[in-house]
Coordinates of C-alpha atoms in Angstrom, one line a residue:
M1 CA -55.6 39.9 -51.9
P2 CA -53.1 38.3 -50.2
N3 CA -49.2 39.2 -49.4
L4 CA -47.8 37.3 -51.7
K5 CA -44.3 39.3 -51.0
A6 CA -44.7 38.3 -47.4
H7 CA -45.6 35.0 -47.9
Y8 CA -42.6 34.7 -50.4
F9 CA -40.4 36.0 -47.7
N10 CA -41.7 33.2 -44.8
L11 CA -41.4 30.4 -47.1
K12 CA -37.6 31.1 -47.8
N13 CA -36.6 31.7 -44.3
I14 CA -38.7 28.4 -43.0
V15 CA -36.1 27.0 -45.9
V16 CA -32.7 28.8 -44.6
V17 CA -33.5 27.8 -41.2
F18 CA -34.1 24.2 -42.5
T19 CA -31.0 24.5 -44.3
S20 CA -28.9 25.7 -41.6
L21 CA -30.1 22.9 -38.9
V22 CA -29.4 19.8 -42.0
F23 CA -25.8 21.4 -42.4
L24 CA -25.0 21.9 -38.9
S25 CA -26.2 18.4 -38.0
C26 CA -23.7 16.9 -40.2
A27 CA -21.0 18.9 -39.6
S28 CA -21.0 18.1 -35.7
I29 CA -18.5 16.1 -34.8
Q30 CA -20.1 13.1 -32.4
T31 CA -18.1 11.0 -30.3
P32 CA -18.8 6.9 -31.6
Q33 CA -21.2 4.8 -29.3
G34 CA -20.4 1.7 -28.4
G35 CA -17.7 -0.7 -29.8
P36 CA -14.5 -2.2 -27.2
K37 CA -13.0 0.1 -25.9
D38 CA -9.6 1.7 -26.7
K39 CA -6.9 0.7 -25.1
T40 CA -3.9 1.5 -27.6
P41 CA -1.9 4.7 -26.9
P42 CA -1.2 7.0 -30.5
K43 CA 1.8 5.7 -32.6
V44 CA 4.7 7.8 -33.5
L45 CA 4.7 7.6 -37.1
S46 CA 8.0 10.1 -38.0
M47 CA 10.2 12.2 -36.2
T48 CA 12.0 15.1 -37.6
P49 CA 15.0 15.1 -37.3
K50 CA 15.0 11.5 -37.1
N51 CA 16.3 9.9 -33.8
L52 CA 19.2 9.3 -32.4
T53 CA 20.4 12.5 -35.2
R54 CA 24.0 13.6 -34.9
N55 CA 25.3 17.0 -35.5
F56 CA 22.2 18.2 -34.2
N57 CA 22.0 21.6 -34.9
A58 CA 17.8 22.1 -35.4
K59 CA 15.9 24.5 -33.1
K60 CA 12.5 22.7 -33.6
I61 CA 11.4 18.9 -33.5
V62 CA 8.3 18.0 -34.3
I63 CA 7.0 14.1 -33.5
E64 CA 3.7 12.8 -35.5
F65 CA 1.5 10.4 -34.2
D66 CA -1.1 8.3 -35.8
E67 CA -4.1 10.7 -34.0
Y68 CA -5.1 13.3 -32.3
F69 CA -3.1 13.5 -28.7
N70 CA -3.3 15.6 -25.3
I71 CA 0.0 16.6 -23.2
Q72 CA -0.6 16.1 -19.2
D73 CA 1.4 17.3 -16.9
E74 CA 4.4 18.5 -18.6
F75 CA 5.8 20.2 -16.1
K76 CA 5.8 17.2 -14.1
E77 CA 6.1 14.5 -16.8
F78 CA 8.6 16.7 -19.6
S79 CA 12.5 16.6 -19.1
I80 CA 15.1 17.7 -21.2
S81 CA 19.3 15.8 -19.9
P82 CA 21.2 17.4 -19.2
D83 CA 19.0 20.5 -18.1
Q84 CA 18.6 23.4 -19.7
E85 CA 18.2 27.4 -18.2
R86 CA 15.0 27.5 -20.6
P87 CA 13.1 24.5 -21.1
P88 CA 12.1 23.8 -24.6
I89 CA 8.5 24.3 -25.8
L90 CA 5.7 22.1 -26.0
K91 CA 2.5 22.4 -28.7
K92 CA 0.6 20.3 -30.5
R93 CA 0.0 20.9 -33.6
Q94 CA -3.0 19.0 -35.0
K95 CA -1.5 14.9 -34.7
R96 CA 1.9 16.5 -34.4
L97 CA 4.0 17.5 -31.3
E98 CA 6.6 20.3 -32.1
I99 CA 9.2 20.8 -29.5
T100 CA 11.5 24.2 -29.9
L101 CA 14.3 24.4 -28.0
Q102 CA 15.0 27.7 -26.7
D103 CA 18.9 27.4 -24.9
T104 CA 22.1 26.8 -27.1
L105 CA 22.8 23.2 -27.2
E106 CA 26.4 22.1 -25.6
K107 CA 29.1 21.0 -28.1
N108 CA 30.0 17.4 -28.2
T109 CA 26.7 16.1 -26.0
T110 CA 24.1 13.5 -26.4
Y111 CA 20.5 15.2 -25.3
T112 CA 17.6 12.9 -24.1
L113 CA 13.9 14.2 -24.3
N114 CA 12.3 12.2 -21.4
F115 CA 8.3 12.4 -22.0
G116 CA 7.5 10.5 -19.2
K117 CA 3.4 10.1 -18.9
A118 CA 2.6 13.9 -21.1
I119 CA 1.3 12.2 -24.2
A120 CA -1.7 10.4 -24.3
D121 CA -4.8 10.0 -26.9
V122 CA -7.5 12.7 -26.2
N123 CA -10.8 10.2 -25.6
E124 CA -9.5 7.5 -23.9
A125 CA -6.3 9.2 -22.2
N126 CA -4.0 6.2 -23.1
V127 CA -0.4 6.9 -22.0
V128 CA 2.8 7.1 -24.6
K129 CA 5.0 5.1 -21.7
N130 CA 8.9 6.1 -21.6
L131 CA 8.7 7.7 -25.2
S132 CA 12.0 9.5 -25.6
Y133 CA 14.0 11.3 -28.3
V134 CA 17.8 11.5 -28.7
F135 CA 20.4 13.4 -30.5
S136 CA 23.8 14.3 -30.4
T137 CA 25.1 17.7 -31.1
G138 CA 28.5 15.8 -32.0
P139 CA 30.0 12.8 -34.0
E140 CA 28.7 10.5 -31.4
I141 CA 25.5 9.1 -29.1
D142 CA 26.4 8.1 -25.5
S143 CA 25.2 4.7 -26.0
L144 CA 25.4 3.1 -22.3
S145 CA 22.6 1.9 -20.1
V146 CA 21.4 0.6 -17.1
S147 CA 19.0 -2.3 -16.9
G148 CA 17.3 -4.4 -13.8
R149 CA 14.4 -4.4 -11.3
V150 CA 12.2 -3.6 -8.6
S151 CA 10.7 -5.3 -5.9
S152 CA 9.4 -4.1 -2.6
S153 CA 11.7 -5.2 0.3
L154 CA 8.7 -6.2 2.0
T155 CA 6.7 -8.4 0.1
N156 CA 9.9 -9.2 -2.4
E157 CA 7.3 -9.2 -5.2
T158 CA 8.2 -6.3 -8.5
E159 CA 6.6 -3.0 -8.9
K160 CA 5.3 -1.9 -11.5
E161 CA 4.9 1.8 -12.5
V162 CA 8.3 2.8 -10.5
T163 CA 10.1 5.3 -11.3
V164 CA 13.9 4.6 -11.6
F165 CA 16.4 7.7 -12.2
I166 CA 20.3 8.5 -11.7
L167 CA 21.9 11.4 -10.5
P168 CA 25.2 12.3 -11.4
V169 CA 27.3 11.7 -7.7
E170 CA 27.8 15.2 -8.0
R171 CA 24.2 16.4 -8.1
D172 CA 23.4 14.3 -5.5
T173 CA 22.0 16.5 -2.9
L174 CA 19.8 17.4 -5.2
F175 CA 17.8 14.5 -4.1
G176 CA 14.0 14.8 -2.9
K177 CA 14.3 18.6 -3.8
K178 CA 14.3 18.5 -7.3
R179 CA 13.1 16.2 -10.1
P180 CA 15.5 14.4 -11.9
S181 CA 16.1 14.3 -15.2
I182 CA 17.5 10.8 -16.5
Y183 CA 14.9 8.3 -15.7
T184 CA 12.1 5.6 -16.7
T185 CA 9.6 3.6 -15.2
T186 CA 9.1 -0.3 -14.6
D187 CA 7.4 -2.1 -16.7
S188 CA 4.5 -4.9 -15.6
A189 CA 6.8 -7.1 -14.6
G190 CA 9.3 -4.8 -12.6
N191 CA 11.6 -4.4 -15.3
Y192 CA 13.8 -1.0 -16.0
K193 CA 16.1 0.0 -18.7
L194 CA 18.0 4.0 -18.7
N195 CA 19.2 4.3 -22.0
N196 CA 21.8 6.5 -23.3
L197 CA 23.7 7.4 -20.9
R198 CA 27.4 8.9 -20.5
K199 CA 30.2 7.8 -18.9
G200 CA 30.2 8.4 -15.3
S201 CA 29.9 8.5 -11.8
Y202 CA 26.0 8.1 -10.9
K203 CA 23.5 7.2 -7.7
I204 CA 20.6 5.1 -8.2
Y205 CA 17.4 5.3 -7.1
A206 CA 13.7 3.6 -7.6
L207 CA 10.7 6.1 -6.1
K208 CA 6.9 4.5 -5.8
E209 CA 4.5 7.4 -5.4
N210 CA 1.8 7.5 -3.7
S211 CA -1.6 8.0 -5.8
G212 CA -1.3 12.1 -5.3
G213 CA 2.1 12.2 -6.4
G214 CA 3.3 12.0 -9.4
D215 CA 5.7 14.9 -9.3
K216 CA 9.3 12.3 -9.4
V217 CA 10.4 14.0 -6.1
Y218 CA 10.8 11.8 -2.8
Q219 CA 8.7 12.6 -0.4
Q220 CA 9.2 10.6 2.8
V221 CA 5.8 10.7 4.8
S222 CA 4.0 9.3 1.0
D223 CA 6.3 7.5 -0.7
E224 CA 8.5 4.9 -1.0
I225 CA 11.6 4.4 -1.9
G226 CA 14.7 2.5 -2.8
F227 CA 18.7 2.9 -3.5
I228 CA 22.3 1.7 -3.8
K229 CA 24.2 2.9 -1.1
D230 CA 27.6 3.0 -3.0
P231 CA 27.6 5.0 -6.2
I232 CA 27.4 2.6 -9.6
I233 CA 30.1 3.7 -12.0
I234 CA 28.3 3.7 -15.7
D235 CA 31.6 2.6 -18.1
K236 CA 30.1 -0.7 -19.8
N237 CA 25.9 -1.5 -19.9
L238 CA 24.8 -2.8 -16.3
D239 CA 22.5 -5.3 -15.8
N240 CA 20.8 -6.8 -13.1
I241 CA 21.0 -3.9 -11.2
N242 CA 18.0 -4.2 -8.8
L243 CA 16.4 -2.1 -6.0
Q244 CA 14.0 -2.8 -3.4
V245 CA 11.7 0.1 -2.3
F246 CA 10.7 0.2 1.2
K247 CA 8.5 2.5 3.2
E248 CA 11.1 4.6 5.5
L249 CA 10.5 5.6 8.8
A250 CA 10.2 8.9 9.9
P251 CA 13.5 10.6 11.4
E252 CA 11.4 13.2 13.4
F253 CA 8.6 11.7 15.8
R254 CA 5.0 13.7 14.8
V255 CA 1.4 13.5 15.0
M256 CA -0.3 12.8 11.8
E257 CA -3.6 13.1 13.3
R258 CA -5.4 14.8 15.9
K259 CA -9.6 15.3 16.6
L260 CA -11.8 15.0 19.3
N261 CA -14.4 12.5 17.9
A262 CA -17.8 13.1 18.0
D263 CA -18.4 10.6 20.9
G264 CA -16.2 12.6 23.4
S265 CA -13.0 10.3 22.8
I266 CA -9.9 12.0 21.0
L267 CA -8.2 9.9 18.3
L268 CA -3.8 10.5 17.7
T269 CA -2.2 9.1 14.5
F270 CA 1.8 9.0 14.9
N271 CA 4.1 9.0 12.0
Q272 CA 6.3 6.3 13.8
Q273 CA 5.6 2.8 16.2
L274 CA 5.9 4.1 19.5
K275 CA 7.7 0.9 21.3
Q276 CA 7.0 2.2 25.2
P277 CA 4.3 4.9 24.7
K278 CA 2.0 7.0 27.3
L279 CA -0.2 9.3 27.1
T280 CA -0.8 11.8 30.3
V281 CA -3.4 14.8 30.6
M282 CA -1.2 17.4 31.5
Q283 CA -3.7 20.1 31.6
P284 CA -5.8 20.3 33.7
A285 CA -4.7 17.5 35.8
A286 CA -7.5 16.4 37.5
V287 CA -8.8 15.3 34.5
D288 CA -6.1 12.9 34.1
V289 CA -7.4 10.4 36.4
G290 CA -9.7 8.1 35.2
K291 CA -9.0 8.5 32.1
R292 CA -8.1 4.8 29.4
V293 CA -5.8 5.0 26.6
Y294 CA -5.8 1.9 23.9
F295 CA -3.1 1.8 21.4
N296 CA -3.3 -0.5 18.0
K297 CA -0.8 -3.3 17.9
T298 CA 1.8 -1.5 15.7
N299 CA 1.5 1.4 18.9
D300 CA 0.7 4.2 16.2
T301 CA -2.4 5.1 16.6
A302 CA -4.6 6.1 20.2
K303 CA -7.5 6.5 21.4
I304 CA -8.2 8.4 24.5
W305 CA -11.0 8.2 26.8
L306 CA -12.1 10.7 29.2
S307 CA -14.3 10.5 32.2
D308 CA -14.2 13.9 32.9
L309 CA -16.1 15.9 29.3
S310 CA -16.4 19.8 31.3
F311 CA -13.3 21.1 30.4
D312 CA -12.2 23.8 27.7
S313 CA -9.3 22.5 26.7
V314 CA -7.1 19.7 27.2
K315 CA -3.1 19.5 27.0
V316 CA -1.8 15.9 25.8
A317 CA 1.7 14.7 26.6
I318 CA 3.0 12.0 24.2
Q319 CA 5.8 9.6 25.7
D320 CA 8.2 6.4 24.6
Q321 CA 10.5 5.4 27.1
G322 CA 10.0 8.0 29.4
K323 CA 10.1 10.7 26.8
V324 CA 8.8 13.1 26.4
L325 CA 7.9 13.3 22.3
Q326 CA 5.3 16.3 21.7
S327 CA 2.5 17.9 23.2
V328 CA -0.5 18.5 21.3
N329 CA -3.9 20.6 22.7
F330 CA -7.8 19.4 22.4
T331 CA -10.5 22.4 22.7
R332 CA -14.3 21.9 22.8
G333 CA -17.5 24.0 23.2
K334 CA -19.1 24.5 26.1
K335 CA -22.6 23.3 24.6
D336 CA -21.1 20.3 22.8
T337 CA -22.8 17.3 22.6
Y338 CA -21.7 13.4 22.4
T339 CA -23.3 10.4 20.3
R340 CA -22.4 6.9 21.5
D341 CA -23.6 4.2 19.7
V342 CA -22.7 0.8 21.7
T343 CA -22.4 -1.8 19.3
I344 CA -21.1 -5.5 19.6
A345 CA -18.4 -6.9 17.0
D346 CA -17.9 -10.6 18.0
N347 CA -14.5 -13.4 16.3
I348 CA -17.6 -15.2 14.6
T349 CA -15.8 -15.7 11.1
G350 CA -18.1 -16.9 7.6
G351 CA -21.2 -17.8 10.7
K352 CA -18.4 -20.0 12.8
L353 CA -16.5 -20.0 15.8
N354 CA -13.0 -21.2 16.2
P355 CA -12.9 -24.5 18.4
S356 CA -9.4 -23.3 19.7
Q357 CA -10.7 -19.4 20.7
R358 CA -13.4 -18.3 23.4
Y359 CA -16.4 -16.6 21.8
T360 CA -15.4 -13.1 22.2
L361 CA -17.2 -9.6 22.5
T362 CA -15.7 -6.1 21.1
F363 CA -17.3 -2.8 22.1
P364 CA -16.4 0.9 20.8
F365 CA -15.7 2.4 24.0
P366 CA -14.4 0.6 27.2
M367 CA -17.2 -0.9 29.3
I368 CA -17.6 -1.0 32.8
D369 CA -20.5 -3.5 33.6
A370 CA -22.5 -6.3 31.9
D371 CA -26.2 -7.6 32.7
P372 CA -25.9 -11.5 32.4
S373 CA -30.0 -11.1 32.8
K374 CA -30.5 -9.6 29.5
I375 CA -28.7 -12.2 27.7
T376 CA -30.7 -14.8 26.4
L377 CA -28.6 -18.0 25.0
L378 CA -30.5 -20.8 23.0
E379 CA -29.0 -23.8 21.8
D380 CA -31.1 -25.8 18.8
S381 CA -33.6 -23.0 20.0
V382 CA -33.6 -24.8 23.5
K383 CA -32.7 -22.3 25.9
R384 CA -29.8 -22.2 28.5
T385 CA -28.7 -20.6 31.2
T386 CA -25.2 -22.5 32.5
F387 CA -23.3 -19.5 30.2
Q388 CA -20.5 -16.6 32.0
V389 CA -20.2 -13.9 30.8
L390 CA -16.8 -12.4 31.6
K391 CA -14.6 -9.5 31.6
D392 CA -11.5 -9.4 29.7
S393 CA -8.9 -8.6 32.8
V394 CA -6.5 -6.3 30.7
D395 CA -8.2 -5.0 27.3
F396 CA -11.2 -2.7 28.4
L397 CA -13.1 -3.0 25.3
K398 CA -13.8 -7.2 25.8
Y399 CA -16.0 -9.7 27.2
Y400 CA -16.3 -13.2 26.3
I401 CA -19.0 -15.4 27.3
I402 CA -17.8 -19.2 28.3
Y403 CA -19.8 -22.2 27.9
P404 CA -19.4 -25.0 26.2
W405 CA -20.4 -25.0 23.0
K406 CA -21.2 -28.2 20.4
T407 CA -20.8 -29.3 17.0
K408 CA -23.7 -29.3 15.1
K409 CA -25.8 -27.4 17.6
S410 CA -26.9 -24.2 16.1
Y411 CA -26.2 -21.0 18.7
D412 CA -28.6 -17.7 19.0
I413 CA -27.1 -14.5 21.7
K414 CA -29.7 -12.4 22.1
F415 CA -28.6 -9.5 24.0
A416 CA -31.5 -6.8 24.4
A417 CA -31.1 -3.6 25.0
G418 CA -28.6 -2.3 28.2
S419 CA -27.0 -5.8 28.3
F420 CA -24.0 -4.2 28.3
T421 CA -23.1 -0.7 29.7
A422 CA -20.0 1.6 28.9
I423 CA -18.5 4.7 30.1
F424 CA -20.7 7.5 30.6
N425 CA -23.6 5.0 30.8
A426 CA -24.1 4.3 27.1
K427 CA -25.7 1.1 26.9
N428 CA -25.9 -1.6 23.6
K429 CA -28.9 -2.0 21.5
D430 CA -30.8 -5.1 21.3
I431 CA -28.6 -7.2 19.0
T432 CA -29.0 -11.1 18.5
K433 CA -25.7 -13.0 16.9
R434 CA -26.2 -16.6 15.2
F435 CA -23.7 -19.2 14.9
T436 CA -22.7 -22.7 14.7
L437 CA -19.5 -24.7 16.5
E438 CA -16.6 -24.7 13.7
P439 CA -15.6 -28.9 14.0
A440 CA -12.1 -29.3 15.6
D441 CA -11.2 -31.6 12.6
S442 CA -11.8 -28.2 10.0
Y443 CA -8.4 -27.5 11.6
G444 CA -4.9 -28.9 11.3
T445 CA -1.2 -28.0 12.6
L446 CA 2.1 -28.0 10.7
A447 CA 5.7 -28.9 12.4
L448 CA 8.1 -27.1 11.3
K449 CA 11.9 -28.1 11.6
V450 CA 13.8 -25.1 11.2
E451 CA 17.8 -25.1 10.8
V452 CA 19.7 -22.0 11.4
P453 CA 22.7 -21.1 9.2
D454 CA 24.6 -18.9 12.1
S455 CA 23.6 -19.5 15.8
A456 CA 25.0 -15.8 17.1
K457 CA 22.4 -14.4 14.3
Q458 CA 18.5 -13.8 15.4
Y459 CA 16.2 -14.6 12.5
I460 CA 12.1 -13.8 12.8
L461 CA 9.5 -16.5 10.9
E462 CA 6.6 -15.5 10.3
F463 CA 3.7 -17.4 9.5
I464 CA 2.0 -15.6 6.9
D465 CA -1.4 -15.8 4.9
E466 CA -1.6 -15.9 1.0
K467 CA -1.7 -11.8 0.8
K468 CA 1.0 -11.1 3.6
N469 CA -0.1 -10.9 6.4
P470 CA 1.1 -11.9 9.5
I471 CA -0.3 -14.4 11.1
K472 CA 2.2 -15.5 14.0
S473 CA 5.7 -14.6 14.5
F474 CA 8.9 -16.4 16.1
V475 CA 11.9 -15.5 16.9
I476 CA 14.6 -17.9 16.3
T477 CA 18.3 -18.3 17.2
K478 CA 19.0 -22.3 17.3
N479 CA 18.0 -25.3 15.7
T480 CA 14.4 -25.9 16.6
T481 CA 10.8 -26.9 16.0
V482 CA 7.9 -24.6 16.2
N483 CA 4.4 -25.6 15.5
F484 CA 1.4 -24.1 13.9
A485 CA -1.3 -26.0 15.8
K486 CA -5.0 -25.9 14.8
Y487 CA -5.2 -23.4 12.3
P488 CA -8.2 -22.9 9.7
T489 CA -7.1 -24.7 6.5
G490 CA -5.7 -22.7 4.0
K491 CA -2.4 -21.6 1.9
Y492 CA -0.1 -20.3 3.8
L493 CA 3.4 -19.4 3.4
S494 CA 6.4 -18.2 5.6
R495 CA 9.1 -15.3 5.5
I496 CA 12.4 -15.4 7.2
I497 CA 13.5 -11.5 8.5
Y498 CA 17.7 -11.3 9.2
D499 CA 16.9 -9.2 12.7
E500 CA 20.3 -7.9 12.3
N501 CA 19.7 -5.9 15.6
K502 CA 17.9 -8.3 17.4
N503 CA 15.1 -6.1 18.5
G504 CA 12.4 -8.4 17.3
I505 CA 10.7 -6.7 14.7
W506 CA 11.5 -6.0 10.6
D507 CA 13.9 -2.7 10.6
T508 CA 13.1 -0.4 7.6
G509 CA 16.0 1.5 6.0
N510 CA 17.0 4.8 6.2
V511 CA 18.1 6.9 3.0
K512 CA 20.6 9.7 5.0
L513 CA 21.9 6.6 7.0
G514 CA 22.5 5.0 3.6
A515 CA 20.7 2.1 5.6
Q516 CA 19.3 -0.3 4.2
P517 CA 16.1 -2.6 5.1
E518 CA 16.5 -6.4 6.4
K519 CA 17.1 -8.5 4.8
I520 CA 13.8 -10.7 4.0
W521 CA 14.0 -13.8 2.8
Y522 CA 10.1 -16.7 1.4
P523 CA 11.2 -19.3 1.3
A524 CA 9.3 -22.1 -1.4
T525 CA 7.9 -24.5 0.8
D526 CA 4.3 -24.4 0.8
M527 CA 3.0 -24.1 4.5
S528 CA -0.9 -25.0 3.6
L529 CA -3.5 -26.6 6.1
K530 CA -5.4 -29.7 5.3
A531 CA -8.5 -30.3 6.9
N532 CA -7.4 -32.9 9.7
W533 CA -3.8 -33.8 8.9
D534 CA -1.1 -32.7 10.4
R535 CA 2.2 -32.0 8.4
E536 CA 5.6 -32.0 9.4
E537 CA 8.1 -29.6 7.1
K538 CA 11.9 -28.8 7.5
L539 CA 12.9 -25.6 6.8
V540 CA 16.5 -24.5 6.1
I541 CA 17.0 -20.7 6.6
I542 CA 20.1 -19.8 4.2
A543 CA 22.9 -17.7 4.7
T544 CA 22.3 -14.7 2.7
P545 CA 18.7 -14.2 0.6
P546 CA 18.7 -13.1 -3.1
Q547 CA 17.6 -10.0 -3.6
I548 CA 14.5 -10.5 -5.9
Q549 CA 13.1 -14.2 -4.9
E550 CA 11.4 -16.5 -7.3
S551 CA 7.7 -17.2 -6.6
T552 CA 7.5 -21.0 -7.1
I553 CA 5.9 -22.8 -4.7
S554 CA 6.6 -26.3 -3.9
P555 CA 4.0 -29.3 -3.3
P556 CA 3.8 -30.2 -0.1
R557 CA 4.2 -33.5 1.8
Q558 CA 1.8 -34.6 4.2
T559 CA 2.0 -37.2 6.8
S560 CA -0.8 -39.5 8.1
P561 CA -4.2 -37.5 9.4
N562 CA -5.4 -37.4 12.7
N563 CA -7.7 -40.0 12.5
N564 CA -5.6 -41.9 11.1
K565 CA -7.1 -42.5 7.4
E566 CA -5.2 -43.7 4.6
D567 CA -2.5 -41.0 3.0
S568 CA -4.6 -39.4 0.7
G569 CA -1.8 -38.5 -1.8
I570 CA -2.9 -34.5 -1.4
R571 CA -0.9 -32.4 -3.6
E572 CA -0.7 -28.5 -3.6
A573 CA -0.6 -27.2 -7.2
P574 CA 2.5 -24.1 -7.6
N575 CA 0.9 -20.8 -5.9
S576 CA 2.4 -17.5 -7.1
L577 CA 2.7 -14.9 -4.3
R578 CA 0.4 -12.3 -5.3
K579 CA 0.5 -8.4 -3.8
N580 CA -1.0 -7.3 -0.9

């Protein structure tokens, strides 16, 4: 006879398990799938006591939001001004933020709680920007404000997400040591506003931190800084207090990076641009013989190739203008081996060779020799042998292929293995380069008549591309005409550096010395070049550049083209300067 009791209990167990699974699946909270991404930060529904409360005497402040939120980087982002020895405690309760005040409040004082970027929603981390809560323990609330705009001293473009803060003059010694308690961040247009300030004398700063920062404490190695040298007196609302941020040069020389590469070369990176650099192997002195040193254009990076790699360790002295700045040591294992891949780069852009340039080959190692017999040049698939292989007289990383290149012809250059030999007998592998010669009428020329406001001063005119990368520069001391001849067609701009110390370069500022960067002005003249056109423009350098220059570009004037065709009436649309 079947065991009915056991059967009943088994059925009961199945029902219980099934019911539990259904309940759990219904009760579990699932992240909604699909739909547009949430870009809206939490909104404040209420503040208790109300914001801007006078005669404040509460111990707890409650801010309610319309959604769940997280508190992130509290110790970096949240602050109270004036500072308190025991800072407030922040806790989240569902959709409410509770701030418990631990310290006794001063009488007749306005307090500002600044949350920075501490409050963000749960799902997408959308930040409530510049959230603050203000109250006064007396009958009045400090209501003064300072506002302005922050831009880059180099590009002149406005800067977003930059921290602007003030320090009472008597507390300015805390700069770079402790995060400020009175601060705000710039909006997408670079504007800022500091509210609820009390009368007093302050120093004002703008801090652009690198991606790894966020503590609102200036780090010279990585951050950009802007400041006004003299204190600002806040006894009324101040507008147009504009600041420009810059990357300060390191006050003391330091080697940022040093390593022995896998190919046996030595890499050194400095925190300063050297003027007359020199590297010497001090120990063992014999290794210094035959070394090759290559500095980049800004003299802040160097690469050393030693002909003798049998050393256990070497000591390299870094000098500038005859003075030893620092010595560094390198060690290698006796069984270390090195891999050298002799690649070949060239100056072909978009498959085209600039007709005003030589065909240039660049190598990653100092080159010793070239074997033209292993190089095959094809012009429209026809072999040519009248080319020359020429080594650069100064740059040991470069060779040139000399040939009367022709337009409307296609070129294939086959470099067989061993065409070039580098140090340590390293050789290239098989590689083929293909290009055509760009017609000369694809380039344009600009004659720029420059007028200076003061012939006793010096200016630097830089010809720059759309990304504000310098292409060519001229030192200007008097009224003159400069020619930008045979440059590729495209949009170009210029900038003027007011070279106060007449050293031919742009000098940045120094916070400790209170020195601002040398001023830069971006003229509104668009210097775009059109194919086969010669342009003439006039540039009158203004005596004093505005701090933040509008980026409106005027349409260019065109003269008759090189081939005397009828003027086409070419006009360029206004262009906004874009950040590099």
